[in-house]
Coordinates of C-alpha atoms in Angstrom, one line a residue:
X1 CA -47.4 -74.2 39.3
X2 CA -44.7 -72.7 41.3
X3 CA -44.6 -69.3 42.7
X4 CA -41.7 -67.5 44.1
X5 CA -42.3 -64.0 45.5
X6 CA -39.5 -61.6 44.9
X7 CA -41.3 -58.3 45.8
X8 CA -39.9 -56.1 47.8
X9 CA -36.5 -58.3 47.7
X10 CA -33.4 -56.2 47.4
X11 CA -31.3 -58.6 47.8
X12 CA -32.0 -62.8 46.7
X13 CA -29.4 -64.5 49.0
X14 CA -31.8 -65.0 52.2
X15 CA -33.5 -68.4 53.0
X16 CA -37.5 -68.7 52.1
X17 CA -39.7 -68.8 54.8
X18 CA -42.3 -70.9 52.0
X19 CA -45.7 -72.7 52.1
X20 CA -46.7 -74.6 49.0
X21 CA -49.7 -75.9 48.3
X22 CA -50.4 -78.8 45.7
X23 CA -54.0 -79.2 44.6
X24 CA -55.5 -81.3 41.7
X25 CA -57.3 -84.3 40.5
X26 CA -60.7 -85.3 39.1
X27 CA -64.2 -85.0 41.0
X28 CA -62.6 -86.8 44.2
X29 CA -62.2 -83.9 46.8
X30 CA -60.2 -85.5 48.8
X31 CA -57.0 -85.2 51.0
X32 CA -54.2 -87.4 49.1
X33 CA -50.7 -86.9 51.9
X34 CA -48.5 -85.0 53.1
X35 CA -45.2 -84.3 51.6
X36 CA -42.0 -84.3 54.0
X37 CA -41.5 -80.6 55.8
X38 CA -38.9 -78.5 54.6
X39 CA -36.7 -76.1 56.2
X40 CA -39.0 -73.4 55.9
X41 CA -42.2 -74.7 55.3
X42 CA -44.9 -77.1 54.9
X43 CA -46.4 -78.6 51.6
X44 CA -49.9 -79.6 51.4
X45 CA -51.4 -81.8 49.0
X46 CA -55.3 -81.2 48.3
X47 CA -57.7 -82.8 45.8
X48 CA -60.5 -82.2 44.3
X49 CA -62.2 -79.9 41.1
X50 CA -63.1 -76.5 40.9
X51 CA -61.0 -76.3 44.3
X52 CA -59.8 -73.1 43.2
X53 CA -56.3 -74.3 41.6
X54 CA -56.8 -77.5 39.7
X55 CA -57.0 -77.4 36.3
X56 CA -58.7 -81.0 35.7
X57 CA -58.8 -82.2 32.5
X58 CA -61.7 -84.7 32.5
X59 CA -61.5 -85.9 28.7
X60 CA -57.6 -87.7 29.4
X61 CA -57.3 -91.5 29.9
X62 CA -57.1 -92.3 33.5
X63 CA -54.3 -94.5 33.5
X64 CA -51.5 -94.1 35.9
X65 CA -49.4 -91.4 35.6
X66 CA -45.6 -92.5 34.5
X67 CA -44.4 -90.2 37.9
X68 CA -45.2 -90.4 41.1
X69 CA -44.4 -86.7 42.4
X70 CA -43.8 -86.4 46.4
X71 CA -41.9 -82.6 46.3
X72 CA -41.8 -79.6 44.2
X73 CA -39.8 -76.5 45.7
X74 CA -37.9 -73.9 44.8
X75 CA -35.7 -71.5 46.7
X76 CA -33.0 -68.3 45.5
X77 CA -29.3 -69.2 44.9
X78 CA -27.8 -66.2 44.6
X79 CA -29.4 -64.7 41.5
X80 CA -30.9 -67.8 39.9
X81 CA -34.3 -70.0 41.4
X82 CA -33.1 -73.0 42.2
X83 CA -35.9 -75.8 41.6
X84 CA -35.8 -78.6 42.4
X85 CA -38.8 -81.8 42.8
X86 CA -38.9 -85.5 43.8
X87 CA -40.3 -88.6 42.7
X88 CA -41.2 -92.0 44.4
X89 CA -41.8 -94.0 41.2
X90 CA -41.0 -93.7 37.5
X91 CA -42.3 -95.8 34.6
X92 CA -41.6 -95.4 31.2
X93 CA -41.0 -91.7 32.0
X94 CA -39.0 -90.2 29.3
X95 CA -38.2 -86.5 30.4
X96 CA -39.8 -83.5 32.5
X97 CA -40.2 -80.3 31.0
X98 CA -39.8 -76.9 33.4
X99 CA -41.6 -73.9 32.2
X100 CA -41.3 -70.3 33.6
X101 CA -43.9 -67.8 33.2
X102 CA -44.0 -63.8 34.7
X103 CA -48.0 -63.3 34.8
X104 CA -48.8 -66.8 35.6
X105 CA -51.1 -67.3 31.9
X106 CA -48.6 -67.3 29.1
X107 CA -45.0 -70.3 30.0
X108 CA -42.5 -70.8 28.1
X109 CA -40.0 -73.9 28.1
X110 CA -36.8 -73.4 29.9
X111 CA -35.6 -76.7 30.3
X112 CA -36.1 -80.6 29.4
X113 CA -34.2 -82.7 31.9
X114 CA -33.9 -86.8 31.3
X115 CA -35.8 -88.8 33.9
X116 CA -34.8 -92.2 34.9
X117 CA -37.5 -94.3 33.1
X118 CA -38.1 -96.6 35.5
X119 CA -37.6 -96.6 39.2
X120 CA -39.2 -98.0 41.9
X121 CA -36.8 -96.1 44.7
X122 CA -37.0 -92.4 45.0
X123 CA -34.7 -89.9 42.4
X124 CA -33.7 -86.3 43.1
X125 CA -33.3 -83.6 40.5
X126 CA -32.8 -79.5 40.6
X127 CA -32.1 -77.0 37.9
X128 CA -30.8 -73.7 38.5
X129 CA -32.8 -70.8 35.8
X130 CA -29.9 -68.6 36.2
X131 CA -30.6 -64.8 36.5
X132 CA -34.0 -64.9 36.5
X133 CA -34.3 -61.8 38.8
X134 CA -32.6 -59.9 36.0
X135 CA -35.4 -61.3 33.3
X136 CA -38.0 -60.3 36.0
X137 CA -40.1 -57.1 33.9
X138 CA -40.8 -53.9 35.4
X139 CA -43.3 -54.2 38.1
X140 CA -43.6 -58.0 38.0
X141 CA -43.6 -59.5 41.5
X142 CA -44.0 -63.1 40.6
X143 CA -41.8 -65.6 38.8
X144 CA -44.1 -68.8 37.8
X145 CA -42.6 -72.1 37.0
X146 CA -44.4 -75.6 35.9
X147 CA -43.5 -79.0 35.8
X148 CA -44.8 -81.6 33.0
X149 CA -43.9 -84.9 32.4
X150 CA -43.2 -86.7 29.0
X151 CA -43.3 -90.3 28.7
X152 CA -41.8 -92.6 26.1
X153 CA -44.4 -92.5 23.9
X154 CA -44.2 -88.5 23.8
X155 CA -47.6 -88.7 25.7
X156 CA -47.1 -85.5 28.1
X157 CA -49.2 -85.3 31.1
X158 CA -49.7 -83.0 34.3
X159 CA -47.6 -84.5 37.1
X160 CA -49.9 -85.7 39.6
X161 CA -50.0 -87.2 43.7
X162 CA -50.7 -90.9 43.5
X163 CA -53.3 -89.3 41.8
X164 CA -55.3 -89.5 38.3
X165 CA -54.3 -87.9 35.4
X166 CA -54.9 -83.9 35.7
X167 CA -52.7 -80.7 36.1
X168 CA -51.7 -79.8 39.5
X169 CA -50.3 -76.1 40.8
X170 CA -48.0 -75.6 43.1
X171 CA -47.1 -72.5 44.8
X172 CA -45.2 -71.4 47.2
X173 CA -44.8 -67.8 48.8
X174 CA -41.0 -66.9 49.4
X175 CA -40.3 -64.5 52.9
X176 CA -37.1 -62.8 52.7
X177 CA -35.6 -63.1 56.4
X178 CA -32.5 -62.6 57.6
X179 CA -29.8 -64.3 59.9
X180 CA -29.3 -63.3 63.3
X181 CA -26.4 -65.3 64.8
X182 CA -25.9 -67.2 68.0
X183 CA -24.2 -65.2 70.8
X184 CA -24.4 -63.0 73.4
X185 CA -26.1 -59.4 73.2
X186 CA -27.0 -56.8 76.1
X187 CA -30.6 -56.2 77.2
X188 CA -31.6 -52.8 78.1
X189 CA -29.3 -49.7 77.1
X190 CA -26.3 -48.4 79.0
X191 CA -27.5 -45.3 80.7
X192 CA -29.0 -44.1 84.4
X193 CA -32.4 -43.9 83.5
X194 CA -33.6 -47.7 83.3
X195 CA -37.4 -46.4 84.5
X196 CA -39.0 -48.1 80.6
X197 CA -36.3 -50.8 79.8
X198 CA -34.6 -53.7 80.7
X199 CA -31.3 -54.2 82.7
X200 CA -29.4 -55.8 85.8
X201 CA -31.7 -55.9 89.0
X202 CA -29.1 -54.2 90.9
X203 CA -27.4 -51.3 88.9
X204 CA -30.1 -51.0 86.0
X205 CA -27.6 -50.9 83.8
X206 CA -27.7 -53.0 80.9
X207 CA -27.7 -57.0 80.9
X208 CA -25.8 -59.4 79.1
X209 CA -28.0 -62.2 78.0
X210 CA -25.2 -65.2 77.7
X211 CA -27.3 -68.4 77.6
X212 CA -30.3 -69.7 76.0
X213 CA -31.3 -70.5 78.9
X214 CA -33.3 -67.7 80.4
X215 CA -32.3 -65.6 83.1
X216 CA -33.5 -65.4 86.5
X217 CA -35.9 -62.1 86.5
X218 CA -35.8 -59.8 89.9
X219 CA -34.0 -56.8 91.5
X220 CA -30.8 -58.6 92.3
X221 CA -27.9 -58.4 90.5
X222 CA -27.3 -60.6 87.7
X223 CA -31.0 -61.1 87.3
X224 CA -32.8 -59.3 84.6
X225 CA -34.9 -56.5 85.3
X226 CA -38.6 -55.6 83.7
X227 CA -39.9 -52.6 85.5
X228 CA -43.6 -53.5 84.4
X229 CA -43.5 -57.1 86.4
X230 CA -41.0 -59.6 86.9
X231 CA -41.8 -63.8 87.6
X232 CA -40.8 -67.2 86.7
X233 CA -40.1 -67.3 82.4
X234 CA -40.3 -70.8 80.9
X235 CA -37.3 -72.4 80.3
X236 CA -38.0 -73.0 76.7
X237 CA -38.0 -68.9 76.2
X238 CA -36.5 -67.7 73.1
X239 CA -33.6 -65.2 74.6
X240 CA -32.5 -64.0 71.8
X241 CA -28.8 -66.1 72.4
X242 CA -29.4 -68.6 69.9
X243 CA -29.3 -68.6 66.4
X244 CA -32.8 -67.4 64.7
X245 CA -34.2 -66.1 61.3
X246 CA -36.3 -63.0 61.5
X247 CA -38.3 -61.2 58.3
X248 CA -36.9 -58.8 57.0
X249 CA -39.6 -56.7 56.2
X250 CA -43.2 -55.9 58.0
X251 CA -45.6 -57.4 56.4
X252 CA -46.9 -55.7 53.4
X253 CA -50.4 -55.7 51.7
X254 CA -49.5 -58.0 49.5
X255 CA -48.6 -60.7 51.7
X256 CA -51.8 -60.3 53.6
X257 CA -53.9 -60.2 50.1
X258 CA -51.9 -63.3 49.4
X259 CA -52.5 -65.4 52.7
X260 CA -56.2 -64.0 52.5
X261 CA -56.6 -65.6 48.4
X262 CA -54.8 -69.0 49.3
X263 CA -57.2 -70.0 52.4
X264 CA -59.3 -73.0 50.7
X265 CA -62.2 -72.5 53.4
X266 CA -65.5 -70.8 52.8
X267 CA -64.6 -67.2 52.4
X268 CA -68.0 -66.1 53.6
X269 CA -66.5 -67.5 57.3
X270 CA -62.7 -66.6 57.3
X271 CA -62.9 -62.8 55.4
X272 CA -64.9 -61.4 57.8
X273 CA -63.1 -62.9 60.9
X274 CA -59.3 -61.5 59.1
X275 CA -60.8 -57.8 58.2
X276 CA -63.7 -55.6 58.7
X277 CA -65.9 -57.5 56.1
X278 CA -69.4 -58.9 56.4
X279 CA -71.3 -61.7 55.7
X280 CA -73.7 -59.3 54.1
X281 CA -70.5 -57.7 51.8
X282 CA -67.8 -60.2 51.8
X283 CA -68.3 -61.0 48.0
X284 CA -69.3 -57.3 47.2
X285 CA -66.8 -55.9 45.0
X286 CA -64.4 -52.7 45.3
X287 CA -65.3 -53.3 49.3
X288 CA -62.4 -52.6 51.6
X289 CA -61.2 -54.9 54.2
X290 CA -60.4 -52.8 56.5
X291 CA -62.8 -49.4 57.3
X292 CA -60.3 -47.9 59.3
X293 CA -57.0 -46.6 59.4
X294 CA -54.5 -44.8 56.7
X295 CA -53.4 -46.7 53.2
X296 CA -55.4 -49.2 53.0
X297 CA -55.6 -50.7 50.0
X298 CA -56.9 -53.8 49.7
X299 CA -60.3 -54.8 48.7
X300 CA -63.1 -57.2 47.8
X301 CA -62.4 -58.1 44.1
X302 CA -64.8 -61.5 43.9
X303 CA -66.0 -64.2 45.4
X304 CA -63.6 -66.5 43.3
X305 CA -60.4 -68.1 44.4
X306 CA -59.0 -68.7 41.1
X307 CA -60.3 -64.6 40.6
X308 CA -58.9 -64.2 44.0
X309 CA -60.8 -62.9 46.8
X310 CA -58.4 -59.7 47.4
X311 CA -57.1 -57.6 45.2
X312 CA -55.0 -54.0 46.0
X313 CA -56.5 -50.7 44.1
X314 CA -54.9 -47.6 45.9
X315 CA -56.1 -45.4 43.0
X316 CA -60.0 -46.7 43.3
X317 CA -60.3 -47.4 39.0
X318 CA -61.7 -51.0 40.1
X319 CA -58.9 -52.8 38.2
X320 CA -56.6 -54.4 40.5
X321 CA -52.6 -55.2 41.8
X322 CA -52.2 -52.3 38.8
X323 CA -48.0 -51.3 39.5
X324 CA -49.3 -48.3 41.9
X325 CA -51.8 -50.2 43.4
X326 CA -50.2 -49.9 46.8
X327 CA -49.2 -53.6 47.8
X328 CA -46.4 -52.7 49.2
X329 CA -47.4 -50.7 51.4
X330 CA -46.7 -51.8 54.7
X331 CA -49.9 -53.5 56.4
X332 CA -51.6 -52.1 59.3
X333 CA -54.5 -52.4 60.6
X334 CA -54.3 -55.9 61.8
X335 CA -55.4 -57.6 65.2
X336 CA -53.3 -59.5 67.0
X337 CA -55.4 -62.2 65.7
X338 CA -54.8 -61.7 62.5
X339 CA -50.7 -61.5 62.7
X340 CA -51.2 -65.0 64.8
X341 CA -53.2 -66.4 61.6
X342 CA -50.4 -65.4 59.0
X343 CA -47.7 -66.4 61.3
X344 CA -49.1 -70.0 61.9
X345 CA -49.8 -70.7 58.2
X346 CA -47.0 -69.1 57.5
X347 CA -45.0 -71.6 60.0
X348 CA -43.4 -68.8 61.8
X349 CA -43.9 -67.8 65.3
X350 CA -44.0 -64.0 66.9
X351 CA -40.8 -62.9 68.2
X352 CA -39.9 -61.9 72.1
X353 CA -39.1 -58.6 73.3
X354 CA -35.4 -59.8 73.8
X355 CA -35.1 -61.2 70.5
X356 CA -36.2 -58.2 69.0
X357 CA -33.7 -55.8 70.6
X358 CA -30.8 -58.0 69.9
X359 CA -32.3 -58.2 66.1
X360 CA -32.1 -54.0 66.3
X361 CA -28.9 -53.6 68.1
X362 CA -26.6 -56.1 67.7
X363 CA -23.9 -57.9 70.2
X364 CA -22.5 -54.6 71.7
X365 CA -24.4 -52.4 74.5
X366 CA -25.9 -49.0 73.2
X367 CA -25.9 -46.0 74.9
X368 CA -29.4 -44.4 75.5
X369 CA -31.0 -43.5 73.4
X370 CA -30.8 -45.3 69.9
X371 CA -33.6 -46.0 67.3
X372 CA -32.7 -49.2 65.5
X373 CA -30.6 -47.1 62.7
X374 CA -27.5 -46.9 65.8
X375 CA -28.3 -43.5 65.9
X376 CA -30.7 -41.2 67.5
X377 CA -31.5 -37.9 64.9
X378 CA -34.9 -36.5 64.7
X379 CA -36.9 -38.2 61.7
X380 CA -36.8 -36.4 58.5
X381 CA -39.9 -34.2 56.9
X382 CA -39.5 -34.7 53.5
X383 CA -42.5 -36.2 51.3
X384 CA -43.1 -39.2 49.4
X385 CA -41.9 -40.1 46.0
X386 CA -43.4 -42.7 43.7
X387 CA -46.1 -43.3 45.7
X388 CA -47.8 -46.6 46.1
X389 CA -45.1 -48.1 43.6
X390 CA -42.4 -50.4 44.5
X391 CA -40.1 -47.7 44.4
X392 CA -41.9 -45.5 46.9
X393 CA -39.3 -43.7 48.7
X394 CA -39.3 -40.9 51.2
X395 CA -37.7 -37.8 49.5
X396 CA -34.4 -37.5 51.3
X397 CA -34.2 -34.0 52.8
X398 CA -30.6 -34.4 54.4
X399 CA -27.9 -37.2 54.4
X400 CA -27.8 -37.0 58.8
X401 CA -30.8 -38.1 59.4
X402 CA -32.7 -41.1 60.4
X403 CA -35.5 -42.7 58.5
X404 CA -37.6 -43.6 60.1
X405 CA -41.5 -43.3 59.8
X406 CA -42.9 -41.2 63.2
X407 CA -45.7 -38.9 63.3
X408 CA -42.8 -36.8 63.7
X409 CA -42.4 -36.5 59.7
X410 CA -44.8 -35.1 57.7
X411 CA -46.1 -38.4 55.8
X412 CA -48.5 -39.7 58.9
X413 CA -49.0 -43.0 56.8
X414 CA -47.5 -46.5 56.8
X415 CA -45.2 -46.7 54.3
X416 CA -43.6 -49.2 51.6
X417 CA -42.0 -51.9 53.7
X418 CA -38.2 -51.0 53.4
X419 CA -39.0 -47.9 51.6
X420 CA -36.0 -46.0 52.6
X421 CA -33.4 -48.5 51.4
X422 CA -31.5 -48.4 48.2
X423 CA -28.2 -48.7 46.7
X424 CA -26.5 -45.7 48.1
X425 CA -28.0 -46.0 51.8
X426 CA -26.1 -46.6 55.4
X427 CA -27.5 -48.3 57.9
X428 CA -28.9 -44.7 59.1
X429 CA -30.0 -43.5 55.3
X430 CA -32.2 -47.1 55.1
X431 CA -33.6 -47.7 58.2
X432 CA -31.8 -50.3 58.9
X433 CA -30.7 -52.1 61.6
X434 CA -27.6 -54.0 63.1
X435 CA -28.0 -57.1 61.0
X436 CA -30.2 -55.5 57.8
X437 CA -33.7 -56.0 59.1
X438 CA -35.5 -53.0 57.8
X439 CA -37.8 -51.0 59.9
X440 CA -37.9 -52.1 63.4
X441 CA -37.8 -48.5 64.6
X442 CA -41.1 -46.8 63.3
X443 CA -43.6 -47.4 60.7
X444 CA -45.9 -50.2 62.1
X445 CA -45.8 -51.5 65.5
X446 CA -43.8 -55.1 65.9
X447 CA -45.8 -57.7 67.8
X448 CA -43.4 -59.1 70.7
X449 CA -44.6 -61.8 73.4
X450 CA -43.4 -59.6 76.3
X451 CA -41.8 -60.8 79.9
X452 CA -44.4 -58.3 81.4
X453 CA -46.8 -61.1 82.5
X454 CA -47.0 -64.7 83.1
X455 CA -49.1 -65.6 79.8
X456 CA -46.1 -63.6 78.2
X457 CA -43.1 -65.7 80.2
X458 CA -45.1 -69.0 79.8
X459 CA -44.2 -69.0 75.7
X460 CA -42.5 -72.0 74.6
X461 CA -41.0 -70.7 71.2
X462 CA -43.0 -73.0 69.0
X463 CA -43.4 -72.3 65.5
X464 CA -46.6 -72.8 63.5
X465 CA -47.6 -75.5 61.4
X466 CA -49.1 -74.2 58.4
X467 CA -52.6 -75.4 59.4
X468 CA -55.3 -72.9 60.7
X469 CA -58.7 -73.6 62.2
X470 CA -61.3 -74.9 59.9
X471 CA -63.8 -72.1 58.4
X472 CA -62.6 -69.3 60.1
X473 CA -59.3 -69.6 59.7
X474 CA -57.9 -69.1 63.2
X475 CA -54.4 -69.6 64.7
X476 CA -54.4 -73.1 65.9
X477 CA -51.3 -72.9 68.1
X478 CA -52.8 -72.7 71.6
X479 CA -49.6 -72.1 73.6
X480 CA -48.9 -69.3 71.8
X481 CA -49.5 -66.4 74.2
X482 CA -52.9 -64.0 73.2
X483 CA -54.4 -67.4 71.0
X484 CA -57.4 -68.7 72.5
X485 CA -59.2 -68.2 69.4
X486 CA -61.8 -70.3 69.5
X487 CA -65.2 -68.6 71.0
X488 CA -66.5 -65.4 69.2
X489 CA -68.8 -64.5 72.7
X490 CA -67.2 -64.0 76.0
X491 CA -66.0 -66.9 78.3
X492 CA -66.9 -67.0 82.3
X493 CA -64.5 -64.7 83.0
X494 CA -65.7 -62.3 80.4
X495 CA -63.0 -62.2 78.2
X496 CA -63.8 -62.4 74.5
X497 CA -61.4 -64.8 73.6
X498 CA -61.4 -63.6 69.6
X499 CA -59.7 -60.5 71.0
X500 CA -57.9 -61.9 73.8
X501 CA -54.1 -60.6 73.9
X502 CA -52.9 -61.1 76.8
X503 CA -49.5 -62.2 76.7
X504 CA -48.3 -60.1 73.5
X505 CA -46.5 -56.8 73.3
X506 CA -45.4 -54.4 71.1
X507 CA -42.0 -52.5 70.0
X508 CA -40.7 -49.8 67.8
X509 CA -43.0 -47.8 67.6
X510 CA -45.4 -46.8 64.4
X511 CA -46.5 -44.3 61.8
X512 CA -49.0 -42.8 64.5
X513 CA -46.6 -42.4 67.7
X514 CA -43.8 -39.7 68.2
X515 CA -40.0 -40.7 67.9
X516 CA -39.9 -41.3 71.6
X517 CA -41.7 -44.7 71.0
X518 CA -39.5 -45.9 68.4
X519 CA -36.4 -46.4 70.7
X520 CA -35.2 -49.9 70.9
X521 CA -34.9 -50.3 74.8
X522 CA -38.4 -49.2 76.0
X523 CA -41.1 -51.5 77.2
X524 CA -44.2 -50.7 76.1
X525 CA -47.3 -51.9 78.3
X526 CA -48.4 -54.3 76.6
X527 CA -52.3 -53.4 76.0
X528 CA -52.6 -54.2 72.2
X529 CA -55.5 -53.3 70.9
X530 CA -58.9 -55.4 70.0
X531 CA -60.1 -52.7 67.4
X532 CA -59.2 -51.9 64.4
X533 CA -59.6 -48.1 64.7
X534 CA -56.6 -48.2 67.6
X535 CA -54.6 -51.2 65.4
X536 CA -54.3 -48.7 61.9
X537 CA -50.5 -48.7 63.6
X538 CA -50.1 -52.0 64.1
X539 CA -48.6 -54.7 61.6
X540 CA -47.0 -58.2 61.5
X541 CA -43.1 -59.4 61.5
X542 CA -42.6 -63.1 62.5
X543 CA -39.3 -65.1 63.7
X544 CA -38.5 -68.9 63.5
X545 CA -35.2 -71.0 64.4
X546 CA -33.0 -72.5 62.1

């Protein structure tokens, strides 16, 4: 089965940041390959009943199957899914069958397209389901699609992986992110006060970053200038001057409850280490994750994967992801370790401090000071609208001002990711920023690898690879700055390397903070927190290059 998020989407024409996973077979529980990586992803082919996703069916012949299936993707063109699957080998196939469903139980045929019969070389196909945004019903966040094959003795079967006969899901979780071009872009803002943000050694005004190639840090002029500490930065160092696709929205508690119901290890291991559960309560139902902080929604449901472990239940009636459940919400709360974990199976990678002012500003140098909107207006008081929906919107109490959530405002909550954004908003009304990422300015805190310190400069700009440390779930990608993940007690030195951060940042500015914080240009110090009562602020946004 094929899943391909749209919630929160307001637009379908960005790339998918995707993971899919393909699980099936009969009794053998074992790992059956690899398909190839895609742009955005990394599919992962499991085995094995009562894994959570297969569907086995143990009474069917165990023949071969006519297909040999090696991809099954989807991404938006325009308005329509674009699907599209690959086979190694064909015999006797006669036709596949694509079936679209909106609540994942009840499909419906959509398409029959002919297969090649027999083939012993591999065969392409795609089909567009045109408009299915439109068809999408209120408060559905999920379009579903399956693929069956019929071979030419009308026997259909379940598509499998070199595999037995049996049914096989595939999903895939769909990122919107958006495009931040190649080129040049000015570090630090154009003013006299250069105490909290970047600029030229010499003059403290602001820098032009022109290479990818990162620029020599000091007090000299030409070099760029970090008032909390300045050294040596790799040479791999994302700059921010090439090309790079970032989210377009924080995280929201949907995503996390998503991540959190697709990791295949023991739950008892990997809930408690990605939220404030137990051993003693991780199965408990109506438990929430997290025992801290403002809006959180998400709790315990069961201690079933095909269940789901997570579910959201803002209004506490103990049925769950209801339409004002509050999964949009924005997701705070969250360690730095548990941004890592999402961003490594998520095969993204945190952004750096330069990458995200040039994401918030754009090419040309800002005068000081400027919150990611391009303007710098006191945040609005107004109060909320359609709470915990996915039309939660701020009520708008002027047209000139920013919106952005500070504790300024009178809301002192995160809020829905994007929540300001709709058809008749400027970049200033929405939240916006240069290039249409929502929310860098306020709202939750943006994780940055900061120049600051050498742990931050030694970052190499690797993405993740979808694969997180067995039981616990960890971040596995060791040169990441602030993942050493691998000890729960402390090490010599005394750090306790489930908490370590050293290395990572923060920017923009949150929910909990005034508007002071929120300005692009200043550099935090970056102490981010190892508890969960000072990390309600704090959410996840992740990066990766073309």
């Amino acid at each position: 089965m094929l899943r391909i998020t749209v919630a929160g989407c307001l637009m379908l024409l960005a790339p998918l940041a995707a993971r899919a996973q393909f699980k099936g077979g009969i009794d053998d529980g074992t790992h059956v390959g690899q398909a190839s990586n895609r742009p955005f992803g990394r599919n992962i082919f499991l085995g094995g009943d009562d894994d959570g996703w297969a569907m086995a069916r143990k009474g069917e012949p165990t023949t071969p199957l006519p297909v040999t299936l090696t991809e099954f993707g989807g991404r938006w063109q325009q308005r329509a899914a674009l699907l599209f699957w690959k086979t190694a080998t064909e015999t006797n196939a006669l036709h596949f069958e694509l079936e679209r469903s909106f609540d994942s139980r009840t499909f419906a045929k959509i398409q029959r397209i002919a297969a090649a019969g027999h083939s012993s070389s591999p065969r392409s196909y795609e089909y567009p389901d045109a408009n299915v945004a439109q068809l999408l019903p209120a408060g559905s966040a999920y379009v579903y699609y399956r693929l069956r094959t019929v071979d030419n003795d009308g026997t259909a079967l379940s598509i499998g992986v070199d595999q037995k006969a049996g049914s096989f899901d595939v999903k895939v979780f769909a990122l919107e992110m958006v495009y931040i071009p190649q080129g040049p872009f000015w570090a630090g803002y154009n003013n006299v006060v250069g105490a909290d943000n970047y600029g030229d050694g010499s003059s403290l005004a602001p820098l032009q970053i022109t290479s990818a190639f990162p620029p020599t840090m000091g007090n000299g002029a030409g070099q760029l200038w970090d008032p909390r500490g300045t050294g040596t930065i790799n040479s791999s160092f994302p700059t921010g001057y090439n090309a790079y696709y970032m989210m377009k929205y924080e995280l929201s508690q949907a995503g996390y409850r998503d991540f959190l119901n697709s990791i295949s290890y023991n739950n008892s291991d990997f809930l408690p280490e990605r939220s404030d559960l137990t051993t003693a309560n991780h199965a408990t139902a109506g438990t929430k994750l997290f025992l801290t902080g403002v809006r959180n929604n998400l709790e315990v449901r069961s201690s079933s994967m095909t269940t789901g472990y997570v579910g959201a239940d803002a209004n506490n009636n103990g049925t769950y992801n209801e339409a004002a459940d509050g999964e949009w919400t924005a997701c705070g709360s969250l360690l730095w370790s548990d941004a890592a974990a999402f961003l490594d199976w998520a095969c993204l990678r945190p952004m750096t401090e330069l990458e995200y002012e040039k994401a918030a500003n754009g090419p040309e140098p800002q005068p000081y000071p400027r919150f990611a909107t391009g303007t710098y207006i006191i945040p609005p008081t107004g109060g909320l609208a359609n709470a915990n929906t996915s039309a939660e919107k701020q009520v708008r109490t002027s047209l000139s001002t920013n919106y952005i959530n500070t504790s300024d405002g009178t809301i002192d909550a995160p809020l829905r990711s994007g929540y300001a954004a709709d058809a008749t908003s400027d970049r200033k009304l929405s939240g916006g920023s240069y290039y249409g990422v929502m929310d860098l300015s306020g709202n939750l805190w943006e994780p940055c690898v900061t120049t600051a310190n050498a742990a931050g400069r030694s970052f190499k700009g690797n993405v993740g690879d979808g694969i997180l440390s067995v039981t616990e779930g960890r971040a596995n990608q060791n040169s990441w700055p602030g993942v050493k993940n691998t000890e729960n007690t402390a090490n010599a030195a005394g750090e306790v390397l489930k908490d370590y951060t050293v290395g990572i940042g923060m920017k923009g500015g949150s929910f909990v903070e005034d508007y002071t914080a929120a300005i692009t240009s200043a550099l935090q110090d970056p102490n981010y927190p190892t508890t969960r009562a000072n990390a309600k602020g704090y959410g996840c946004r992740g990066v990766r290059q073309p």
